[in-house]
Coordinates of C-alpha atoms in Angstrom, one line a residue:
M1 CA 23.3 40.3 16.5
P2 CA 27.1 40.2 16.9
T3 CA 29.5 42.1 14.6
L4 CA 32.0 40.2 12.4
G5 CA 34.7 40.9 14.9
E6 CA 32.6 39.6 17.8
A7 CA 31.7 36.5 15.8
L8 CA 35.3 35.7 15.3
A9 CA 36.1 36.1 19.0
R10 CA 33.1 34.0 19.9
S11 CA 34.2 31.2 17.5
A12 CA 37.7 31.3 19.0
R13 CA 36.2 30.9 22.5
R14 CA 33.8 28.1 21.5
H15 CA 35.9 26.2 19.1
P16 CA 39.6 27.2 19.6
E17 CA 41.0 24.1 17.9
R18 CA 38.8 24.0 14.8
E19 CA 40.2 25.1 11.5
A20 CA 39.4 28.6 10.5
V21 CA 41.9 29.2 7.6
V22 CA 43.3 26.6 5.3
T23 CA 45.8 27.4 2.5
P24 CA 48.0 25.1 0.5
H25 CA 50.9 26.0 2.9
E26 CA 49.3 26.3 6.3
R27 CA 46.3 25.8 8.6
W28 CA 45.1 28.1 11.3
T29 CA 42.8 27.3 14.1
Y30 CA 40.2 29.9 15.3
A31 CA 42.4 30.5 18.4
S32 CA 45.4 31.2 16.2
L33 CA 43.4 33.4 13.8
D34 CA 42.0 35.4 16.8
T35 CA 45.6 35.9 18.2
R36 CA 46.9 37.1 14.8
V37 CA 43.9 39.4 14.4
G38 CA 44.5 40.9 17.9
A39 CA 48.2 41.5 17.1
A40 CA 47.3 43.1 13.7
A41 CA 44.7 45.3 15.4
R42 CA 47.3 46.5 17.9
H43 CA 49.8 47.2 15.1
L44 CA 47.1 49.1 13.1
A45 CA 46.2 51.1 16.2
G46 CA 49.9 52.0 16.5
L47 CA 49.7 53.4 13.0
G48 CA 46.9 55.6 14.1
L49 CA 43.9 53.6 12.9
G50 CA 40.9 53.9 15.2
K51 CA 37.1 53.7 15.4
G52 CA 35.4 55.3 12.4
D53 CA 38.7 55.6 10.4
R54 CA 38.9 54.0 7.0
L55 CA 41.4 51.3 6.1
A56 CA 41.7 50.6 2.3
L57 CA 43.1 47.1 1.4
L58 CA 44.6 46.2 -1.9
C59 CA 45.0 42.4 -1.6
G60 CA 44.1 39.2 -3.3
N61 CA 42.5 36.2 -1.7
D62 CA 45.1 35.3 0.9
P63 CA 45.5 35.2 4.7
G64 CA 46.6 38.8 4.8
F65 CA 43.2 39.8 3.6
I66 CA 41.5 38.0 6.5
V67 CA 43.8 39.3 9.2
T68 CA 43.7 42.9 7.9
L69 CA 39.9 42.8 7.6
Y70 CA 39.3 41.5 11.1
G71 CA 42.0 43.7 12.6
A72 CA 40.4 46.8 11.2
L73 CA 36.9 45.6 12.3
R74 CA 38.2 44.9 15.8
L75 CA 39.2 48.6 16.1
G76 CA 35.8 49.7 14.9
A77 CA 37.4 51.0 11.7
I78 CA 35.6 51.0 8.3
F79 CA 37.0 48.5 5.8
V80 CA 37.3 49.5 2.2
P81 CA 38.3 46.7 -0.2
V82 CA 40.2 47.8 -3.3
N83 CA 40.0 45.7 -6.5
P84 CA 43.5 44.1 -6.9
R85 CA 43.2 44.8 -10.6
S86 CA 43.0 48.5 -10.1
A87 CA 45.7 50.7 -11.7
P88 CA 47.6 53.2 -9.4
P89 CA 45.5 56.2 -10.5
E90 CA 42.3 54.3 -9.6
V91 CA 43.8 53.4 -6.2
E92 CA 44.8 57.0 -5.5
F93 CA 41.2 58.1 -6.4
I94 CA 39.7 55.5 -4.1
L95 CA 42.0 56.4 -1.2
G96 CA 41.0 60.1 -1.5
D97 CA 37.4 59.4 -2.2
C98 CA 36.9 57.2 0.8
G99 CA 39.1 59.2 3.1
A100 CA 41.4 56.3 4.0
T101 CA 43.9 57.0 6.8
V102 CA 45.7 53.6 6.3
F103 CA 46.3 51.8 3.1
A104 CA 47.3 48.1 3.4
F105 CA 48.5 46.1 0.5
S106 CA 49.8 42.6 -0.2
P107 CA 53.5 42.0 -1.2
A108 CA 52.2 40.7 -4.5
L109 CA 50.7 44.1 -5.2
A110 CA 53.6 46.2 -3.8
E111 CA 54.5 47.4 -7.3
T112 CA 51.1 48.9 -7.8
A113 CA 51.1 50.3 -4.2
G114 CA 54.5 51.8 -4.8
Q115 CA 53.1 53.9 -7.7
V116 CA 50.4 55.4 -5.5
R117 CA 51.1 58.9 -4.3
R118 CA 49.1 59.8 -1.2
G119 CA 51.2 61.6 1.5
D120 CA 48.2 61.8 3.8
V121 CA 47.8 58.0 4.1
V122 CA 49.9 55.5 6.1
F123 CA 51.0 52.6 3.9
V124 CA 51.6 49.1 5.4
E125 CA 52.2 45.7 3.8
T126 CA 49.9 42.9 4.9
D127 CA 53.0 40.8 5.7
E128 CA 53.9 43.3 8.4
L129 CA 50.4 42.8 9.9
L130 CA 50.8 39.0 9.6
A131 CA 54.2 39.2 11.4
A132 CA 52.8 41.4 14.3
R133 CA 53.1 39.7 17.6
G134 CA 51.5 41.0 20.7
G135 CA 52.9 44.0 22.5
G136 CA 52.4 47.5 21.2
V137 CA 49.3 49.6 21.8
A138 CA 46.4 48.4 23.9
V139 CA 43.3 48.1 21.8
A140 CA 39.7 48.6 22.9
V141 CA 37.6 46.0 21.1
E142 CA 34.6 47.4 19.4
E143 CA 31.5 45.9 21.1

């Protein structure tokens, strides 16, 4: 049985031009999504995220969620979703409790993220991951 990351890569190979993500503002094919996920995974690896590490994500239902989730899974990291309605003290607790090494958040929740105090965690906006383009650190895909 393939992992979620493997399933995405397989779909990108089998149906590269089929739509994978549709929003009111854009449409991504499986090939495009796979490319974005690969770039995000390389960016996350450059931040120190690797196999077995935890990435916590504070994000609503948007493309940043998808790219961050699959980017983390591609590295073999453990994905920890954080309720976007959480207050900063709750987010701080979750980050400490799960042992997150990276905390990603959407720009819409930057105010909440900005009130979180965790010096032992790397913070990154999902827009930074969405803007990542190739290059950077080579990534070993979790098989």
